Short mmCIF file of C-alpha atoms in Angstrom, two decimals:
data_model
loop_
_atom_site.label_atom_id
_atom_site.label_comp_id
_atom_site.label_asym_id
_atom_site.label_seq_id
_atom_site.Cartn_x
_atom_site.Cartn_y
_atom_site.Cartn_z
CA GLN A 1 -17.05 -7.91 -8.73
CA LYS A 2 -13.91 -6.56 -7.09
CA GLU A 3 -12.08 -3.77 -8.88
CA VAL A 4 -8.79 -5.70 -8.67
CA GLU A 5 -8.38 -9.47 -8.49
CA GLN A 6 -5.17 -11.16 -7.43
CA ASP A 7 -4.57 -14.85 -6.77
CA PRO A 8 -3.48 -15.09 -3.12
CA GLY A 9 -1.33 -18.18 -3.73
CA PRO A 10 0.70 -19.29 -1.91
CA LEU A 11 3.26 -19.70 -4.65
CA SER A 12 6.39 -21.75 -4.01
CA VAL A 13 9.26 -21.93 -6.51
CA PRO A 14 12.87 -23.17 -6.48
CA GLU A 15 15.69 -20.67 -6.43
CA GLY A 16 16.57 -19.45 -9.91
CA ALA A 17 13.08 -19.94 -11.32
CA ILE A 18 11.16 -17.30 -13.24
CA VAL A 19 8.17 -16.10 -11.25
CA SER A 20 5.02 -14.69 -12.81
CA LEU A 21 2.58 -12.75 -10.66
CA ASN A 22 -0.67 -11.45 -12.09
CA CYS A 23 -3.63 -9.20 -11.45
CA THR A 24 -6.80 -8.56 -13.40
CA TYR A 25 -9.01 -5.52 -13.10
CA SER A 26 -12.43 -4.41 -14.20
CA ASN A 27 -12.16 -0.62 -14.54
CA SER A 28 -10.84 0.41 -17.94
CA ALA A 29 -10.14 3.92 -16.58
CA PHE A 30 -7.10 2.73 -14.64
CA GLN A 31 -3.96 4.29 -16.09
CA TYR A 32 -1.28 3.88 -13.42
CA PHE A 33 -0.11 0.49 -12.24
CA MET A 34 2.10 -0.42 -9.30
CA TRP A 35 3.70 -3.47 -7.77
CA TYR A 36 4.69 -3.58 -4.13
CA ARG A 37 6.74 -6.09 -2.18
CA GLN A 38 5.84 -6.62 1.46
CA TYR A 39 7.96 -8.57 3.89
CA SER A 40 6.35 -9.98 7.02
CA ARG A 41 5.53 -7.28 9.57
CA LYS A 42 6.78 -4.51 7.28
CA GLY A 43 5.08 -1.92 5.11
CA PRO A 44 4.72 -2.41 1.34
CA GLU A 45 7.75 -1.28 -0.66
CA LEU A 46 7.23 0.13 -4.15
CA LEU A 47 8.89 -2.09 -6.76
CA MET A 48 7.52 -0.94 -10.09
CA TYR A 49 5.39 1.95 -11.30
CA THR A 50 4.09 2.03 -14.86
CA TYR A 51 1.76 4.12 -16.94
CA SER A 52 -0.61 2.71 -19.54
CA SER A 53 0.29 -0.37 -21.57
CA GLY A 54 3.68 -1.88 -22.23
CA ASN A 55 6.67 -3.28 -20.38
CA LYS A 56 9.06 -1.80 -17.85
CA GLU A 57 12.22 -3.51 -16.71
CA ASP A 58 14.28 -2.89 -13.57
CA GLY A 59 17.03 -5.39 -12.91
CA ARG A 60 15.47 -8.82 -12.40
CA PHE A 61 11.95 -7.37 -12.38
CA THR A 62 9.71 -6.73 -15.39
CA ALA A 63 6.25 -5.20 -15.15
CA GLN A 64 3.86 -5.75 -18.01
CA VAL A 65 0.53 -4.03 -18.62
CA ASP A 66 -2.07 -5.18 -21.13
CA LYS A 67 -4.90 -2.67 -20.98
CA SER A 68 -6.86 -4.38 -23.74
CA SER A 69 -7.12 -7.49 -21.54
CA LYS A 70 -7.19 -5.58 -18.25
CA TYR A 71 -4.28 -7.68 -17.05
CA ILE A 72 -0.98 -6.80 -15.41
CA SER A 73 1.98 -9.00 -14.60
CA LEU A 74 5.20 -8.88 -12.64
CA PHE A 75 8.01 -11.21 -13.72
CA ILE A 76 10.94 -12.00 -11.46
CA ARG A 77 13.94 -13.57 -13.17
CA ASP A 78 16.54 -15.67 -11.35
CA SER A 79 14.43 -15.65 -8.19
CA GLN A 80 16.26 -15.55 -4.88
CA PRO A 81 15.25 -16.58 -1.36
CA SER A 82 15.27 -12.87 -0.50
CA ASP A 83 12.38 -12.43 -2.95
CA SER A 84 10.16 -14.41 -0.57
CA ALA A 85 7.45 -11.95 0.38
CA THR A 86 3.89 -10.95 -0.41
CA TYR A 87 3.47 -9.04 -3.66
CA LEU A 88 0.66 -6.51 -4.00
CA CYS A 89 -0.58 -5.00 -7.22
CA ALA A 90 -2.22 -1.59 -7.19
CA MET A 91 -3.71 0.77 -9.73
CA SER A 92 -5.22 4.21 -9.94
CA TYR A 93 -6.89 6.69 -12.24
CA THR A 94 -7.08 9.72 -9.95
CA GLY A 95 -4.45 11.29 -7.74
CA ASN A 96 -6.00 10.19 -4.45
CA GLN A 97 -7.56 6.82 -5.05
CA PHE A 98 -5.64 3.58 -5.24
CA TYR A 99 -7.06 0.11 -5.67
CA PHE A 100 -5.14 -2.85 -4.34
CA GLY A 101 -5.11 -6.57 -4.89
CA THR A 102 -5.12 -8.78 -1.81
CA GLY A 103 -1.55 -9.91 -2.42
CA THR A 104 0.22 -13.09 -3.55
CA SER A 105 2.47 -14.87 -1.07
CA LEU A 106 5.71 -16.07 -2.70
CA THR A 107 8.30 -18.43 -1.24
CA VAL A 108 11.58 -19.07 -3.06
CA ILE A 109 13.14 -22.29 -1.87
CA PRO A 110 16.98 -22.43 -1.75
CA SER S 1 15.41 11.67 -0.33
CA GLN S 2 11.98 11.28 1.19
CA THR S 3 11.37 9.11 4.23
CA ILE S 4 8.31 8.26 6.24
CA HIS S 5 8.37 7.49 9.93
CA GLN S 6 5.60 5.68 11.71
CA TRP S 7 5.45 4.71 15.36
CA PRO S 8 5.10 2.72 17.46
CA ALA S 9 5.86 -0.48 15.56
CA THR S 10 3.70 -2.60 17.85
CA LEU S 11 1.07 -1.69 20.38
CA VAL S 12 -1.13 -3.68 22.74
CA GLN S 13 -4.04 -1.78 24.20
CA PRO S 14 -7.07 -2.79 26.30
CA VAL S 15 -10.60 -2.36 25.01
CA GLY S 16 -11.92 1.09 25.80
CA SER S 17 -8.53 2.77 25.96
CA PRO S 18 -7.55 5.69 23.69
CA LEU S 19 -5.24 5.42 20.70
CA SER S 20 -2.79 7.74 19.03
CA LEU S 21 -0.61 6.64 16.12
CA GLU S 22 1.72 9.14 14.55
CA CYS S 23 3.27 9.43 11.11
CA THR S 24 5.70 12.01 9.77
CA VAL S 25 7.19 12.49 6.33
CA GLU S 26 10.58 14.04 5.65
CA GLY S 27 12.12 15.36 2.47
CA THR S 28 8.96 16.60 0.78
CA SER S 29 6.40 19.31 1.37
CA ASN S 30 2.64 19.41 0.99
CA PRO S 31 2.22 15.68 0.42
CA ASN S 32 -1.02 13.76 0.23
CA LEU S 33 -1.20 11.60 3.37
CA TYR S 34 -3.12 8.39 3.95
CA TRP S 35 -4.02 5.92 6.68
CA TYR S 36 -4.71 2.33 5.64
CA ARG S 37 -5.60 -0.76 7.60
CA GLN S 38 -4.44 -4.15 6.39
CA ALA S 39 -6.20 -7.34 7.43
CA ALA S 40 -4.92 -10.77 6.47
CA GLY S 41 -6.41 -11.93 3.17
CA ARG S 42 -8.49 -8.79 2.81
CA GLY S 43 -6.05 -6.34 1.31
CA LEU S 44 -5.63 -2.70 2.15
CA GLN S 45 -8.56 -0.65 3.36
CA LEU S 46 -8.29 3.13 3.04
CA LEU S 47 -9.36 4.80 6.28
CA PHE S 48 -8.48 8.48 5.81
CA TYR S 49 -6.63 10.70 3.42
CA SER S 50 -5.55 14.32 3.61
CA VAL S 51 -4.58 16.79 0.91
CA GLY S 52 -3.50 19.52 3.35
CA ILE S 53 -3.36 20.75 6.95
CA GLY S 54 -6.71 20.29 8.63
CA GLN S 55 -8.24 18.64 5.53
CA ILE S 56 -9.32 15.09 6.26
CA SER S 57 -11.51 12.79 4.18
CA SER S 58 -12.94 9.69 5.79
CA GLU S 59 -13.58 6.67 3.64
CA VAL S 60 -15.17 4.32 6.15
CA PRO S 61 -17.47 5.13 9.11
CA GLN S 62 -15.71 3.77 12.17
CA ASN S 63 -14.39 4.24 15.65
CA LEU S 64 -11.32 6.12 14.41
CA SER S 65 -10.46 9.69 13.51
CA ALA S 66 -7.52 11.39 11.87
CA SER S 67 -5.89 14.78 12.14
CA ARG S 68 -3.18 16.66 10.28
CA PRO S 69 -1.89 19.37 12.58
CA GLN S 70 1.23 20.06 10.49
CA ASP S 71 2.08 19.72 6.82
CA ARG S 72 4.00 16.47 7.19
CA GLN S 73 2.34 15.00 10.27
CA PHE S 74 -0.65 12.68 10.24
CA ILE S 75 -2.23 11.23 13.37
CA LEU S 76 -4.71 8.39 13.75
CA SER S 77 -6.76 8.43 16.94
CA SER S 78 -9.52 6.74 18.82
CA LYS S 79 -11.23 7.72 22.05
CA LYS S 80 -12.23 4.16 22.94
CA LEU S 81 -10.76 1.15 21.18
CA LEU S 82 -12.84 -1.84 20.18
CA LEU S 83 -11.63 -5.40 19.68
CA SER S 84 -12.39 -4.98 15.98
CA ASP S 85 -9.83 -2.16 15.77
CA SER S 86 -7.01 -4.71 15.96
CA GLY S 87 -4.96 -4.78 12.78
CA PHE S 88 -1.95 -3.54 10.89
CA TYR S 89 -2.09 0.23 10.32
CA LEU S 90 -0.10 1.79 7.54
CA CYS S 91 0.63 5.43 6.86
CA ALA S 92 1.46 6.44 3.30
CA TRP S 93 2.21 9.55 1.26
CA SER S 94 2.17 10.62 -2.35
CA VAL S 95 3.38 13.71 -4.17
CA LYS S 96 0.82 16.35 -4.96
CA GLY S 97 0.97 18.52 -8.03
CA ARG S 98 2.00 16.00 -10.64
CA GLY S 99 -1.51 15.15 -11.72
CA ASN S 100 -1.99 11.44 -11.39
CA ASN S 101 1.66 10.57 -11.79
CA SER S 102 2.61 9.69 -8.22
CA PRO S 103 2.58 6.29 -6.51
CA LEU S 104 2.01 5.67 -2.82
CA HIS S 105 4.94 5.26 -0.45
CA PHE S 106 4.31 3.41 2.80
CA GLY S 107 5.71 3.48 6.30
CA ASN S 108 6.56 0.28 8.13
CA GLY S 109 3.25 0.09 9.91
CA THR S 110 1.94 -0.32 13.44
CA ARG S 111 0.60 -3.67 14.54
CA LEU S 112 -2.21 -2.93 16.99
CA THR S 113 -3.67 -5.61 19.21
CA VAL S 114 -6.71 -4.70 21.27
CA THR S 115 -7.22 -7.08 24.21
#
């Protein structure tokens, strides 16, 4: 079993839709959770960084962590064509080790 | 603010040739530094990480090596490239000294094609 599971998609939505991206994990020791956005041929860009359970909001983006279910989500409200990218989840429990999902490809259609 | 520079952006090299990819971080000192390789559909594979000058940990036995000659400089090398070394190489850094509370920050990567 992989440490982090992420549906690769692809996911295609119309502009203005609410997007939900999800990851599940198996290691209950994970405490820090990240979402990255990666455009084609670019490096991943940190979008959200959260600790433990709960929600964190930043503009149109909301990160949600449910440690009891070992499940994290990223919601994108009012999605835009510029949100079209691959989204990676990541998590850690030590300072030097990070565990990544394989990424979900998102296309927002104008 | 902190920035990370990685070059070159793309590279085409013949099998058996040497490799040197360089990464530098600005705006922070004594960072943790990382080299990852990203393959389509397979996620990010950690190759090396470094907690200080001259301190390198290798995660995967392979044809590559890493060095950290200066605090904010991280170099990925190979003496003889293999076809299987083709991929997208990413350098990243994180802050040291805040316990676990520091995410990774990535450079824009080098796309390496070995022919």
